[in-house]
Short mmCIF file of C-alpha atoms in Angstrom, two decimals:
data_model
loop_
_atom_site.label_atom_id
_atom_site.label_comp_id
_atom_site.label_asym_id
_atom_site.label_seq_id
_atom_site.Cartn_x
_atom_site.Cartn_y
_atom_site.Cartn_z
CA UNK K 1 114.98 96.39 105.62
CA UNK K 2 117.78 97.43 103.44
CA UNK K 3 117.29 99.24 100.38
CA UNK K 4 113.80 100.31 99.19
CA UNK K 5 111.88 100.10 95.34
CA UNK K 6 110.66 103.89 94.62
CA UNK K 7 109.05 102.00 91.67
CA UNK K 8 107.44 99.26 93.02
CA UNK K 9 106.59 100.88 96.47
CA UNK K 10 104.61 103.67 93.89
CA UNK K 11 102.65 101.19 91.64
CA UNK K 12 101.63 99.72 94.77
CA UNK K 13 100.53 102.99 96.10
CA UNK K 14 97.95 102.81 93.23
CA UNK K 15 95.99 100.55 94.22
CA UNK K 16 92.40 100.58 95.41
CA UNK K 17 91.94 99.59 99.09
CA UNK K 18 89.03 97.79 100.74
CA UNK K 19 85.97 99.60 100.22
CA UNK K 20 84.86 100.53 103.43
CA UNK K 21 81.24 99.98 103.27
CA UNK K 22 82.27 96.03 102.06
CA UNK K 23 85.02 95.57 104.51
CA UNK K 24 84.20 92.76 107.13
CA UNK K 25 85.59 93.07 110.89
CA UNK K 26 84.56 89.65 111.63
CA UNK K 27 87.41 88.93 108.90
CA UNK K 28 89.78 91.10 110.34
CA UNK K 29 90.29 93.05 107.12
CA UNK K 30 92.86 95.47 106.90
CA UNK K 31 94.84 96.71 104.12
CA UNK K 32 98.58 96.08 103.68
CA UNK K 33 100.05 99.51 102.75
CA UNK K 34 102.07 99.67 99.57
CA UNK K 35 105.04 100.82 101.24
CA UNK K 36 105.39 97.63 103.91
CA UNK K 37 104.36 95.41 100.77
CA UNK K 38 107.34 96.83 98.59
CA UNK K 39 109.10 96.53 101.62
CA UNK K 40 108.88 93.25 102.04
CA UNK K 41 109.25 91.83 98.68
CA UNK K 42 112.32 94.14 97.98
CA UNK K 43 113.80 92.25 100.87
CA UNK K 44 113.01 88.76 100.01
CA UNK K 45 113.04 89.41 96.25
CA UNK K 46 115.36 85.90 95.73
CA UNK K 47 112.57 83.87 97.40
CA UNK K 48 110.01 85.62 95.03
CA UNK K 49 111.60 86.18 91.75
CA UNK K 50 110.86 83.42 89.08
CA UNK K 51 109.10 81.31 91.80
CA UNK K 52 105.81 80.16 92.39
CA UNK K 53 103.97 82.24 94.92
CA UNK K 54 100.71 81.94 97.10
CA UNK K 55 99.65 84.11 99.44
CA UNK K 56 96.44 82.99 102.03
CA UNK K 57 93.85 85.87 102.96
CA UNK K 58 94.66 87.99 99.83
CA UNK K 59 92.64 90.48 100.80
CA UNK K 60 92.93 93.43 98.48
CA UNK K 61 95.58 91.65 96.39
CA UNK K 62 98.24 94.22 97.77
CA UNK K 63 100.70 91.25 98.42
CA UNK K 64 100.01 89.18 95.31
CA UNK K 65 100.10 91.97 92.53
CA UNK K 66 103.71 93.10 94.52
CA UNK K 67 105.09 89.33 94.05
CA UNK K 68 103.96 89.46 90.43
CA UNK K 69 105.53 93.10 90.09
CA UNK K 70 108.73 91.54 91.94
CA UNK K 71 109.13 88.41 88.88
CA UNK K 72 107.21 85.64 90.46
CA UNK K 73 106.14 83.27 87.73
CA UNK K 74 103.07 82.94 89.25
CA UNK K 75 100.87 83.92 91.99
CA UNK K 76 98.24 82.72 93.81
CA UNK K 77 95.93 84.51 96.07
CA UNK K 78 93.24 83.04 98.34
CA UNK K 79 90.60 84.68 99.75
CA UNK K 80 86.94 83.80 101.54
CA UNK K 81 85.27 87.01 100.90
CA UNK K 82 84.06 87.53 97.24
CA UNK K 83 84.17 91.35 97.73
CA UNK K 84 87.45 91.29 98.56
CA UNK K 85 88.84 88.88 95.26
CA UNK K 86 86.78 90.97 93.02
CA UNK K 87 88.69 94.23 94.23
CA UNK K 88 91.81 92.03 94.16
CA UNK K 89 91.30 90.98 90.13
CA UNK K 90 90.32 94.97 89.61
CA UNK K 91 94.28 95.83 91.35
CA UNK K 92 95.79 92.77 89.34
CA UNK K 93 94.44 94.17 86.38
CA UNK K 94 95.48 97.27 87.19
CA UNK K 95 98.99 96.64 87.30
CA UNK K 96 98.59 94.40 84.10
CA UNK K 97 99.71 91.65 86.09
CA UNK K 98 96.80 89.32 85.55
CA UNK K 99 98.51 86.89 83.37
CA UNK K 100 100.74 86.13 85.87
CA UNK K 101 98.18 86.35 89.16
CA UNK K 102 94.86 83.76 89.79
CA UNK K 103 92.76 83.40 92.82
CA UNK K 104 90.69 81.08 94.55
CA UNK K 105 88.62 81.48 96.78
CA UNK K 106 88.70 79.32 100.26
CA UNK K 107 88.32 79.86 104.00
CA UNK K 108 91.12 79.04 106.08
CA UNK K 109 91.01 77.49 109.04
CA UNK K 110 91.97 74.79 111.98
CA UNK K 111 91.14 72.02 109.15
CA UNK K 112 91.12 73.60 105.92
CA UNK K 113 91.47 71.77 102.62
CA UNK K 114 92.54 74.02 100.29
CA UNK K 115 91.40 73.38 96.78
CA UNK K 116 94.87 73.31 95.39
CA UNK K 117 96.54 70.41 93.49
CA UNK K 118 100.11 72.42 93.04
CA UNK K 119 102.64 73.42 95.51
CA UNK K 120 104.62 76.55 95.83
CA UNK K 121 107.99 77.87 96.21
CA UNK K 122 106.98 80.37 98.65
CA UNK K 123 104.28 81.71 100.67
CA UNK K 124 103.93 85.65 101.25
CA UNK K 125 100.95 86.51 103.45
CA UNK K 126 99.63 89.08 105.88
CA UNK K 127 97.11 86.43 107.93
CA UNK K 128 94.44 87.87 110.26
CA UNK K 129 95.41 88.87 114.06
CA UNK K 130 94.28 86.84 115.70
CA UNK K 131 92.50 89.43 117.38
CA UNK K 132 88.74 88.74 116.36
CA UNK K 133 89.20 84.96 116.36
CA UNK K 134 91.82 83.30 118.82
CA UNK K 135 94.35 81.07 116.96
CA UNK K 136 93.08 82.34 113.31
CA UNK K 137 96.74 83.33 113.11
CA UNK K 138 98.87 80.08 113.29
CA UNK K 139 95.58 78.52 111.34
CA UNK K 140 96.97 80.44 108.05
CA UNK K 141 100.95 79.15 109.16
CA UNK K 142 99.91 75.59 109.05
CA UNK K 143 97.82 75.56 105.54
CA UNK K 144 100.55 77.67 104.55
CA UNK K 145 103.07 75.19 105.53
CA UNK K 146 101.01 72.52 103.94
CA UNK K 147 101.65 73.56 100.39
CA UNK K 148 105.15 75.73 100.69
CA UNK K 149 108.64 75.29 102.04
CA UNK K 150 109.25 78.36 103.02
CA UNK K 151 106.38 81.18 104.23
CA UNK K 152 106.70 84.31 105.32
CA UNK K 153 104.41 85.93 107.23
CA UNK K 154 103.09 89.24 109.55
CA UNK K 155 102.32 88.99 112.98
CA UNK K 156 101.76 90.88 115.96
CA UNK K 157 105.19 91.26 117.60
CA UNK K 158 103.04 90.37 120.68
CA UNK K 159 102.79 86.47 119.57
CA UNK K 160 106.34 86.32 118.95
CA UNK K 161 106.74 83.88 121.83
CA UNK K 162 104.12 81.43 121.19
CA UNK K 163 104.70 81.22 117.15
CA UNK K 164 108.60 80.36 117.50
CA UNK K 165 107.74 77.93 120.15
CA UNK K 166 105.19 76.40 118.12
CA UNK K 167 106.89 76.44 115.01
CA UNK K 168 108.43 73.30 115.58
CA UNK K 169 105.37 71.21 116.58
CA UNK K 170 104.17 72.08 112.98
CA UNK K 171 107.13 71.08 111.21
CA UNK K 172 108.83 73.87 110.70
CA UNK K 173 111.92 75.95 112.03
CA UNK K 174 111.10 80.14 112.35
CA UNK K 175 113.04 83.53 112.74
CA UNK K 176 112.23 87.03 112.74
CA UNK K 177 113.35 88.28 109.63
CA UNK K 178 112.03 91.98 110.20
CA UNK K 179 110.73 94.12 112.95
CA UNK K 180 107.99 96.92 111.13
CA UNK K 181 105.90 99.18 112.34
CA UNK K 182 102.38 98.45 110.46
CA UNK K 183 100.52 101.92 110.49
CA UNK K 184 96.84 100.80 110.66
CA UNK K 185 94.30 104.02 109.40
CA UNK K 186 90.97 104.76 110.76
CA UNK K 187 88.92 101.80 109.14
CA UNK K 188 86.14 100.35 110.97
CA UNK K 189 83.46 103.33 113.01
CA UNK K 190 84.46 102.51 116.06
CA UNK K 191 87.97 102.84 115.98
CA UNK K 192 88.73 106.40 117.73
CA UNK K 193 92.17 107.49 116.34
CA UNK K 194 92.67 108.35 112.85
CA UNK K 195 95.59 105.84 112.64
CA UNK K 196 97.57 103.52 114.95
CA UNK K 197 100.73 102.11 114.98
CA UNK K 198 101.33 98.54 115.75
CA UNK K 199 104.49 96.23 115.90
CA UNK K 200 104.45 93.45 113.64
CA UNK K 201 107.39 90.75 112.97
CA UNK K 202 108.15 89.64 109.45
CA UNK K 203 108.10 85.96 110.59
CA UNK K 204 110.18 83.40 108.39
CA UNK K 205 108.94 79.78 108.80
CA UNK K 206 110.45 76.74 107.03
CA UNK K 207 109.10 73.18 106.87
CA UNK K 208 111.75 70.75 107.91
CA UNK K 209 109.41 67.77 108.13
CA UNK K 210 108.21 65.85 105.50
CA UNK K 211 104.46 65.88 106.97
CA UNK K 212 102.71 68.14 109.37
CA UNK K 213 101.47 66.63 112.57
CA UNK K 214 98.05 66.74 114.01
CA UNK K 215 95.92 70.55 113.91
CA UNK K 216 97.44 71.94 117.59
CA UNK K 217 95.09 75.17 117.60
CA UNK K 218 91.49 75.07 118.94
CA UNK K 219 89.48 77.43 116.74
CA UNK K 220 87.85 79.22 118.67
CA UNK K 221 83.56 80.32 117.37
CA UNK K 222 83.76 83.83 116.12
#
């Protein structure tokens, strides 16, 4: 992805990661590393710096405190879980970034309403899987679409297919920006191997419409 940020990949590095009698499975809550989070940002600094950021399922604020590092002029991260957004003010603060990054708290889904009268630049996210609840995935492309121009977002390299042929139905035009490798450590009991490796696509989706048609996805009951 081009040339890396010692600095920024090592503040990130920092940070405190879910807490792992909090973390939720039924959320699908994993940690972004610090070095795929420097990663990304160092690559799509120009879409980050002095813009206005969001960035749906927060999670540990790994993302949001990166943009912030990275120049945004301000961040917003969005989050269901309350144990998660307190960890992710504790990692803004942290960095000393908190004048820059705010959070809300929201569920996303199929029909969400987020509780957001701005727009934004740019969306940055790392969205759930899909894995735990079908179609969770293109849920968090769609409200990000609602509010931002231009998202970028992880996803299985696995649901490559069906996201660039769906992109257009919601608006938008995508391309792979990036092909990673997102190292995912031992986190819930049952997981057997002390770390896994999974391809993921840095997915670039912009909105070419001027409204979003219809919800497409059936959410499916978790």
């Amino acid at each position: 992805m081009g040339k890396k940020d010692f600095g920024l990949e090592a503040a990130l590095q920092q940070l405190r990661p879910f807490d792992t009698e909090k973390i939720k499975f039924e959320l699908e809550q994993y940690a972004t590393s610090g070095e795929i989070a420097a990663a990304i940002i160092t690559h799509i600094q120009e879409e980050v710096e002095n813009k206005r950021v969001l960035d749906l399922g927060c999670g540990t604020g790994m993302l949001s405190c990166a943009c912030a590092l990275a120049g945004a002029s301000i961040v917003v991260g969005v989050d269901c879980d309350e144990d998660a957004l307190a960890l992710a003010r504790a990692n803004v603060a942290e960095c000393d970034v908190d004048h820059v990054v705010d959070f809300v708290r929201c569920r996303i889904d199929d029909n969400a309403q987020l509780p957001l009268s701005n727009t934004f630049d740019t969306c940055v996210m790392n969205p759930p899987f899909g894995t735990r609840r079908k179609g969770i995935d293109a849920a968090f492309v769609r409200a990000a679409l609602s509010l931002c121009d231009v998202v970028y977002s992880l996803h299985k390299t696995s649901t490559r297919a069906f996201l660039l042929k769906r992109a257009h139905e919601w608006g938008a035009v995508a391309d792979i920006v990036a092909e990673l490798c997102f190292d995912l450590p031992k986190t819930y009991a049952f997981h057997a191997d002390n770390s896994r490796d999974i391809a993921v696509d840095l997915v670039r989706f912009r909105r070419v419409a001027d409204e979003l048609p219809p919800p497409v996805v059936s959410m499916a009951d978790p």
